[in-house]
Short mmCIF file of C-alpha atoms in Angstrom, two decimals:
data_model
loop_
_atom_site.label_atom_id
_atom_site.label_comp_id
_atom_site.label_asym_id
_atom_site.label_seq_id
_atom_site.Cartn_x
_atom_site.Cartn_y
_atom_site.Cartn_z
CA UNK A 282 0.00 0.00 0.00
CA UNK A 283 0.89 3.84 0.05
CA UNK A 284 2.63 3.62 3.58
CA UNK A 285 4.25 0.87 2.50
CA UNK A 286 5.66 2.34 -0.52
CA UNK A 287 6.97 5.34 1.94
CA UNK A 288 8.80 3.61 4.57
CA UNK A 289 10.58 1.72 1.58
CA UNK A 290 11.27 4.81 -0.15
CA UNK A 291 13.08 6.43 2.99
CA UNK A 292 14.70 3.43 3.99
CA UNK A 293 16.52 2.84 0.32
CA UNK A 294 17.05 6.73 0.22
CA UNK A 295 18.61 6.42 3.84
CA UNK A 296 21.15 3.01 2.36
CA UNK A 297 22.13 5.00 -0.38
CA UNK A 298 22.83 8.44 1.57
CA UNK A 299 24.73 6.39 3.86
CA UNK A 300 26.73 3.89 1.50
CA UNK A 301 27.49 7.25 -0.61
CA UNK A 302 29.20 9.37 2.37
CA UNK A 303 30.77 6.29 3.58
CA UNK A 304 31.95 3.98 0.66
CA UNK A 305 34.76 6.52 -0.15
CA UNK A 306 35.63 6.98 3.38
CA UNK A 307 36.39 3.34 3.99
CA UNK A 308 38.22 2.99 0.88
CA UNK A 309 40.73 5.70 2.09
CA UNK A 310 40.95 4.00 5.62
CA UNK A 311 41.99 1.05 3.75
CA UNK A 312 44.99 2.78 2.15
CA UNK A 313 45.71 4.39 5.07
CA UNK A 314 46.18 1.49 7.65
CA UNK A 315 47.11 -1.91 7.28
CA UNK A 316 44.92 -4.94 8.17
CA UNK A 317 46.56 -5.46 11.08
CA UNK A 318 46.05 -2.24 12.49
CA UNK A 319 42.46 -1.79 11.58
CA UNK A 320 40.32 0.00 14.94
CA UNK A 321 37.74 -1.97 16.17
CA UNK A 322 35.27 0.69 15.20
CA UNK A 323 36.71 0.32 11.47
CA UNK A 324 35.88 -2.94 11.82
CA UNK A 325 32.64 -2.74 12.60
CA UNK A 326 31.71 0.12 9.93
CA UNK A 327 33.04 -1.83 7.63
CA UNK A 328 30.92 -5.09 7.91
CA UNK A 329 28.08 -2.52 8.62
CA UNK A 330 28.65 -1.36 4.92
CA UNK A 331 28.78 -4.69 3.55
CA UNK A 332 26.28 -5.94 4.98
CA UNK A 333 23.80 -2.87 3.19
CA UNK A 334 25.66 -3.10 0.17
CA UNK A 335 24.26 -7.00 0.23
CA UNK A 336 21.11 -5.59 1.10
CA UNK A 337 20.61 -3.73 -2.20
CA UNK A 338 22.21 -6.61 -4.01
CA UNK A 339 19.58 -9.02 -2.65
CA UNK A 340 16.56 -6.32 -3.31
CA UNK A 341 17.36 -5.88 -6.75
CA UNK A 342 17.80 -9.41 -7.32
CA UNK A 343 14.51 -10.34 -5.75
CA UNK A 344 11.96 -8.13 -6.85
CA UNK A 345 13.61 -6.12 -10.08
CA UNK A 346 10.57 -4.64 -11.02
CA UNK A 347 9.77 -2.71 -8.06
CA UNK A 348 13.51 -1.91 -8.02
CA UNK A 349 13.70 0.35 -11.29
CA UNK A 350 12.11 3.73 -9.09
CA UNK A 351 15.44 3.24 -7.26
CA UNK A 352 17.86 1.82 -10.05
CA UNK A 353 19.83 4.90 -10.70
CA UNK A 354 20.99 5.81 -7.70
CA UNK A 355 22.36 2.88 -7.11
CA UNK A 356 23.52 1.79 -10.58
CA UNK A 357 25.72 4.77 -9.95
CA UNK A 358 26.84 4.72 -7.00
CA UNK A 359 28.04 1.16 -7.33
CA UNK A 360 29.64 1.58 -10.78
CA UNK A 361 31.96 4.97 -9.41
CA UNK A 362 32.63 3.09 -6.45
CA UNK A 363 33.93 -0.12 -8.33
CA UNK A 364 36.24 2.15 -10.79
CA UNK A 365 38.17 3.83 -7.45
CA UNK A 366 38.36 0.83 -5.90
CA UNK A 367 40.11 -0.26 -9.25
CA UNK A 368 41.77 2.70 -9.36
CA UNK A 369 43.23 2.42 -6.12
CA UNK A 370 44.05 -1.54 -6.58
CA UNK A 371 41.88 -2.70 -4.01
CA UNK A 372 40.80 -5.79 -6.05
CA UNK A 373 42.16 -8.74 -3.83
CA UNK A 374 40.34 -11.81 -4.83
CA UNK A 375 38.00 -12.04 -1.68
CA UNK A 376 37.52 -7.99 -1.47
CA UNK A 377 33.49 -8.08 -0.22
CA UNK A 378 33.01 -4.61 -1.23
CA UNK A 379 34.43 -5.32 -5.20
CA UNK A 380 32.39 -8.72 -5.22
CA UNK A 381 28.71 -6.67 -3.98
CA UNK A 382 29.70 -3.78 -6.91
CA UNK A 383 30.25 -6.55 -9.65
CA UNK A 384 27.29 -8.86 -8.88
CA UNK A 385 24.73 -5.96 -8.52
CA UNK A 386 26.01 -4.78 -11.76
CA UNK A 387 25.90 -8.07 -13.18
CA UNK A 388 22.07 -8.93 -11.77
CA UNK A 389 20.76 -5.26 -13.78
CA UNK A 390 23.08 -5.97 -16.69
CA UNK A 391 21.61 -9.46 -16.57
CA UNK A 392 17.70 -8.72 -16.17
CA UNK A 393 15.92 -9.01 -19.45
CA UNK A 394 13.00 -7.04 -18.64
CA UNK A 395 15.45 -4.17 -18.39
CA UNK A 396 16.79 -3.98 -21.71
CA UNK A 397 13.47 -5.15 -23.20
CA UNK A 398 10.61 -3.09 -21.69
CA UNK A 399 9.34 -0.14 -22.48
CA UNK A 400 10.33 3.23 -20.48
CA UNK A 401 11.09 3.49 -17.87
CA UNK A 402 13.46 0.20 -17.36
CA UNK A 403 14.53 0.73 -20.67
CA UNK A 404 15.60 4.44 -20.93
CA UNK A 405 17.17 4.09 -16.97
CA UNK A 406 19.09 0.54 -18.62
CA UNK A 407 20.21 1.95 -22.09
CA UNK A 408 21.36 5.30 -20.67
CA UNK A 409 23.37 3.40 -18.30
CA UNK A 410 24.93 0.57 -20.02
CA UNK A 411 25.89 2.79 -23.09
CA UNK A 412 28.17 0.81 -25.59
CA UNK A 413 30.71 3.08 -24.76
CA UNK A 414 30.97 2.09 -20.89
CA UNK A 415 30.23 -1.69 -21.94
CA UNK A 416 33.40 -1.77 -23.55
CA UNK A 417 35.22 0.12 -20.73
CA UNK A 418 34.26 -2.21 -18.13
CA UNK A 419 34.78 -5.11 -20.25
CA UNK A 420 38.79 -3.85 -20.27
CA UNK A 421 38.29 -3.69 -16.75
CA UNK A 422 36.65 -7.44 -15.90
CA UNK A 423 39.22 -9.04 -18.08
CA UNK A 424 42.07 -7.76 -16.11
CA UNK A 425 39.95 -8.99 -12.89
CA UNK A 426 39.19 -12.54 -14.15
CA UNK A 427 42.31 -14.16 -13.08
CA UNK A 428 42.69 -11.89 -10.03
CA UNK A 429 46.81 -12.44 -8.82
CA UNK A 430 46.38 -10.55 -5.43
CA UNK A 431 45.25 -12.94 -2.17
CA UNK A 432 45.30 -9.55 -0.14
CA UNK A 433 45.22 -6.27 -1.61
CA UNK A 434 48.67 -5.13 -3.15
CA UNK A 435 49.97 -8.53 -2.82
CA UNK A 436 50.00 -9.89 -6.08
CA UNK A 437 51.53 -13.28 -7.55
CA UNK A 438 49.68 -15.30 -4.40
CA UNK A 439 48.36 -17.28 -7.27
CA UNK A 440 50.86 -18.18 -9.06
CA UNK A 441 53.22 -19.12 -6.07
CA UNK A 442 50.43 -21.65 -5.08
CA UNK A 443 50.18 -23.27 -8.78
CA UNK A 444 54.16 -23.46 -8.45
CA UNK A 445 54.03 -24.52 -4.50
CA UNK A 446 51.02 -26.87 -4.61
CA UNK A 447 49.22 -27.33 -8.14
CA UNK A 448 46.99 -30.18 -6.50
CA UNK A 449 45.70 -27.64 -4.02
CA UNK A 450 45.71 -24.58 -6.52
CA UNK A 451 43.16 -26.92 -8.49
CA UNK A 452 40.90 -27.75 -5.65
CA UNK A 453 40.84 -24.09 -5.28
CA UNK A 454 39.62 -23.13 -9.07
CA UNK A 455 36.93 -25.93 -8.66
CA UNK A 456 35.47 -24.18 -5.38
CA UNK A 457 36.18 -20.25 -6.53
CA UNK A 458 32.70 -18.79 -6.35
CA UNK A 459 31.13 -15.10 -7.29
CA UNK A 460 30.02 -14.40 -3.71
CA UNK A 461 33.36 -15.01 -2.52
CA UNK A 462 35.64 -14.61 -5.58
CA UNK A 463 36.59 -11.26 -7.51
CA UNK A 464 37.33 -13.69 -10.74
CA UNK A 465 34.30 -14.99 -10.46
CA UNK A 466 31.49 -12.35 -9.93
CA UNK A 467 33.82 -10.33 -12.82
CA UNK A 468 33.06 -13.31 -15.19
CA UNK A 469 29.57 -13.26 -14.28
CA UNK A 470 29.07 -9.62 -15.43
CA UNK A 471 31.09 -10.19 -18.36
CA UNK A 472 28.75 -12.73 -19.31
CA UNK A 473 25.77 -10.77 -18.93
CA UNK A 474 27.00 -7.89 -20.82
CA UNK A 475 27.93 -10.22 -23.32
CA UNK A 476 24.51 -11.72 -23.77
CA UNK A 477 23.02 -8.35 -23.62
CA UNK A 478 21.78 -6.45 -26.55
CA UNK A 479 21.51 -2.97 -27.56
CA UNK A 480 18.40 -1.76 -29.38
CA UNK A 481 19.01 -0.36 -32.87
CA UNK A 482 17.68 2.98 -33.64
CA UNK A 483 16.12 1.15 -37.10
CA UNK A 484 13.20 -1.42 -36.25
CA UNK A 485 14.72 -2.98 -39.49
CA UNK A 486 18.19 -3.68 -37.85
CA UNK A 487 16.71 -4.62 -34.61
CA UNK A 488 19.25 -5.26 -31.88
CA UNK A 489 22.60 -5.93 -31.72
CA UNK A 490 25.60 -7.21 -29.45
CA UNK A 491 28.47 -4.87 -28.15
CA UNK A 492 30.99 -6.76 -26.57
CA UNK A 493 31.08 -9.76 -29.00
CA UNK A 494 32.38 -8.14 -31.70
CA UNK A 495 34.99 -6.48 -29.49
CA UNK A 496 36.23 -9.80 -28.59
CA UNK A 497 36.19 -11.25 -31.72
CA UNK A 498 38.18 -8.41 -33.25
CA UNK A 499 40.96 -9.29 -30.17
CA UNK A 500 40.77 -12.95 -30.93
CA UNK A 501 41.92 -11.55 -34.72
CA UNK A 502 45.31 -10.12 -33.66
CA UNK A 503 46.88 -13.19 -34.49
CA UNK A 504 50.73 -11.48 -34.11
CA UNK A 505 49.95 -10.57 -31.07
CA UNK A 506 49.05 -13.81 -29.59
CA UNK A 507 52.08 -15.19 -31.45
CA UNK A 508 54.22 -12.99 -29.72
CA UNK A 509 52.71 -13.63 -25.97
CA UNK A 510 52.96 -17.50 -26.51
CA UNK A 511 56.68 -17.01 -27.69
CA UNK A 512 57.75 -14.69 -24.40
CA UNK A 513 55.87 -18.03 -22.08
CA UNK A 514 57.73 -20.60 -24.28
CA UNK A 515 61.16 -18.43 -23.99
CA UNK A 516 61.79 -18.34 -27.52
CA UNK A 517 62.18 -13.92 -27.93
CA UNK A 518 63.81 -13.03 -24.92
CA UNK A 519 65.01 -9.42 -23.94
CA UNK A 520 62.12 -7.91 -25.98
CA UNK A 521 61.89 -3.92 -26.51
CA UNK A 522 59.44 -2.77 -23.71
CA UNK A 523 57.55 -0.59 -26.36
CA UNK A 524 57.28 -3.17 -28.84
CA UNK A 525 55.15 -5.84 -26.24
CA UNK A 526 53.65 -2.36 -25.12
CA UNK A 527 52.05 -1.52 -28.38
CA UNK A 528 50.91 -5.11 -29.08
CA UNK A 529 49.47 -5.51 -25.64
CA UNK A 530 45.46 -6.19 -26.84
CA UNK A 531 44.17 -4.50 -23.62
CA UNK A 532 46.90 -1.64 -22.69
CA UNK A 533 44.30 1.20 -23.20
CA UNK A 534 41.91 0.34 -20.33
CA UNK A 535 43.63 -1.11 -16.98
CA UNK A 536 47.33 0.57 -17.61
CA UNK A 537 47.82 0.26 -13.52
CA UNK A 538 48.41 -3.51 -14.63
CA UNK A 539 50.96 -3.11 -16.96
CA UNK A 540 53.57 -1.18 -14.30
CA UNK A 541 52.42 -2.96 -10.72
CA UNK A 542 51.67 -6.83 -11.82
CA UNK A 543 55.19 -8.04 -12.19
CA UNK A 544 57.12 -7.58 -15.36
CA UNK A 545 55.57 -5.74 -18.95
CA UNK A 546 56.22 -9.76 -20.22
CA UNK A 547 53.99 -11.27 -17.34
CA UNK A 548 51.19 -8.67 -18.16
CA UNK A 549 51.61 -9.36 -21.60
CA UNK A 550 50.96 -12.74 -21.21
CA UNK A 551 48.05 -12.42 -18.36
CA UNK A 552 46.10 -10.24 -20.76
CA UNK A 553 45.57 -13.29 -23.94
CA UNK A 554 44.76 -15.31 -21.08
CA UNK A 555 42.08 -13.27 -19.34
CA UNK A 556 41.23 -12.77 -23.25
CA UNK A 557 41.22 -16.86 -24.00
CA UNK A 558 39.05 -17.37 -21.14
CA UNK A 559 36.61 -15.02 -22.18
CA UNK A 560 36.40 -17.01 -25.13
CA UNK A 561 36.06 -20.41 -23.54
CA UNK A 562 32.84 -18.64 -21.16
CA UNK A 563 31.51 -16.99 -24.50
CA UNK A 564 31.76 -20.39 -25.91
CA UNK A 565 29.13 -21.39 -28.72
CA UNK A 566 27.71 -17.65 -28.94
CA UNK A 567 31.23 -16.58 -30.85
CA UNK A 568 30.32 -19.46 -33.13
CA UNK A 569 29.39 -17.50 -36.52
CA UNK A 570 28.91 -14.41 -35.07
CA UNK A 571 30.64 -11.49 -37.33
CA UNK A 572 31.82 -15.00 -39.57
CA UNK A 573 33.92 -16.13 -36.74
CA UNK A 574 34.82 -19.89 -36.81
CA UNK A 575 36.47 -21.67 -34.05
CA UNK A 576 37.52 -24.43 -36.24
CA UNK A 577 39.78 -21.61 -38.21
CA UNK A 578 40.96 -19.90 -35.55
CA UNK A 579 42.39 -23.07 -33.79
CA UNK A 580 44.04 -24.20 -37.11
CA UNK A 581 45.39 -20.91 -37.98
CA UNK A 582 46.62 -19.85 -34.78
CA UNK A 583 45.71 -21.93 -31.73
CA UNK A 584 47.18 -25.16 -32.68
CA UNK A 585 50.29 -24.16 -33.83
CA UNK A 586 50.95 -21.76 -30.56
CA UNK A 587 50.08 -24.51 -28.39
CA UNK A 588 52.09 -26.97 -30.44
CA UNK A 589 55.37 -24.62 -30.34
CA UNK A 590 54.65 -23.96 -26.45
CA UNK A 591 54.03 -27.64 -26.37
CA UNK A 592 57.84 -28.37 -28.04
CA UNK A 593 59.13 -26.09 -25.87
CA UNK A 594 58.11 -27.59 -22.75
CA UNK A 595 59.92 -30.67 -23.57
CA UNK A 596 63.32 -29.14 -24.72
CA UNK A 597 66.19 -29.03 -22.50
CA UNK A 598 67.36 -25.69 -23.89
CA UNK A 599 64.09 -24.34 -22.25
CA UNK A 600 65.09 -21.48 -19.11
CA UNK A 601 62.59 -18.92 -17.94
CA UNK A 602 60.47 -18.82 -15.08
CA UNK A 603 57.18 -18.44 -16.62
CA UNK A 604 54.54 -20.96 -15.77
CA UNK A 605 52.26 -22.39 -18.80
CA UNK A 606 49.42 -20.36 -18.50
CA UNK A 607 48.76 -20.20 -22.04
CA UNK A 608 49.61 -23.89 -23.10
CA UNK A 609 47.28 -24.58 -19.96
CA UNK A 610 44.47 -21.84 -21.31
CA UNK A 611 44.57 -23.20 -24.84
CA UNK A 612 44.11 -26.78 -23.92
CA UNK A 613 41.56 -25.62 -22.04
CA UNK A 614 39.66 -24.43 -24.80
#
């Protein structure tokens, strides 16, 4: 009824006045302090936040009809929020805060009814998820999909545990979920903006896709690929810093990544994998779309790059510390 309506109203407006004057505080008591050294009263404002930050999560996802009077706001709120925490590299792989932003994002990016319905779900969803910020954030998830930070700042935890204990580092993959792992919920959203369509402004076109073709034109840069899978498989060593820089398929969105994950050669490489496993989750919806074959692609460039990387792994003359993430990605797919 009307009263109901009204306490609702007030109590979302209240969350969202709250979460906004707060959100940014936390995040600069984060860089501020260590884990260790977190107040008590941090502590406790901090799981206060999450836990309304789930709140809006679980709203949305429950009743997104009655959500769109209050989509904005929070559509907002939660996308600026995710791009300073970003920003700020304050993506660890169990970050509560980064997993709420994606999976809310993901649920409206995900809900149908939104990008199909007439105004207003429509006008609030297509003025939101413009083309233009699709592609941005899809930069952004691809870098997060294979998250190398345990704790925030720490990266390579990962990879030290595939070296250290591959058994163990596989049980963990199996088990990695999206309301407890940054990878995951970021896959989640790229799937749903991947499935998503943008309405035409011809009823004769109709509607089309945004991100597919993006990642079908990546999948094209066959040199570049060729190039990443020869720097894992140590065969061009001591490579010009500006030559991997300009073939780097993702440098223009996340270039934080580039300068603080290891070496320009480990980003390098990291980037066709995030971009492989997009593939592998796209899976049978790249298949024809834009004339995109996956039986062509893996003769012209997938088999032989995983059949070099494979001769290389046998040789004797092989000696570089990189671990197989692309043999192990290609396989994969």
């Amino acid at each position: 009824d009307a009263t109901a309506v009204i306490v609702v109203d007030h109590t979302l407006a209240f969350i969202h006045k709250f979460l906004s004057e707060w959100l940014p505080r936390m995040m600069t008591e984060q860089n501020n302090n260590a884990s260790d050294s977190t107040t008590p009263l941090v502590k406790a404002m901090k799981e206060l936040l999450h836990v309304h930050c789930d709140m809006i999560v679980e709203v949305q996802n429950s009743h997104p009809g009655a959500f769109v009077r209050y989509l904005e706001p929070f559509l907002n709120l939660f996308h600026s929020s995710l791009m300073a925490m970003v920003e700020k590299r304050r993506t660890a792989s169990s970050n509560g805060f980064v997993i709420s932003f994606l999976t809310f994002l993901g649920n409206v990016a995900g809900t149908q009814q939104y990008w199909e319905d007439a105004e207003p779900a429509n006008i609030l969803w297509v003025n939101f998820f413009s083309p233009q910020l699709m592609l941005s954030l899809s930069h952004i998830l691809l870098h997060l999909f294979n998250n190398q930070e345990g704790v925030d700042g720490d990266s390579d935890t990962d990879s030290h545990q595939w070296k250290d204990d591959p058994e163990a580092f596989f049980n963990w993959e199996l088990q990695r979920s999206c309301d407890e792992d940054v990878g995951s919920a970021a896959q989640n959203l790229f799937l749903a903006l991947v499935e998503a369509e943008f309405a035409v402004h011809s009823a004769i076109q109709g509607r089309e896709k945004v991100v597919l073709p993006w990642l079908i034109d990546l999948l094209g840069n066959v040199a570049s690929q060729r190039l990443a899978v020869e720097i894992e498989g140590g065969m061009s060593r001591n490579i010009d810093a500006e030559i991997i820089r300009q073939a780097m398929p993702l440098v223009a969105a996340h270039q934080t990544s580039v300068t603080q994950h290891g070496s320009i050669e480990d980003a390098f490489v990291m980037q066709w994998d995030a971009i492989y496993t997009a593939a592998g989750l796209v899976g049978s919806m790249l298949e024809g779309h834009s004339g995109f074959d996956f039986g062509s692609w893996f003769e012209n460039c997938l088999g032989p790059n995983l059949s070099l990387l494979l001769q290389q792994s046998g040789s004797q003359q092989q000696h570089h510390s990189y671990l197989p993430l692309l043999q192990r990605r290609i396989i994969w797919l």
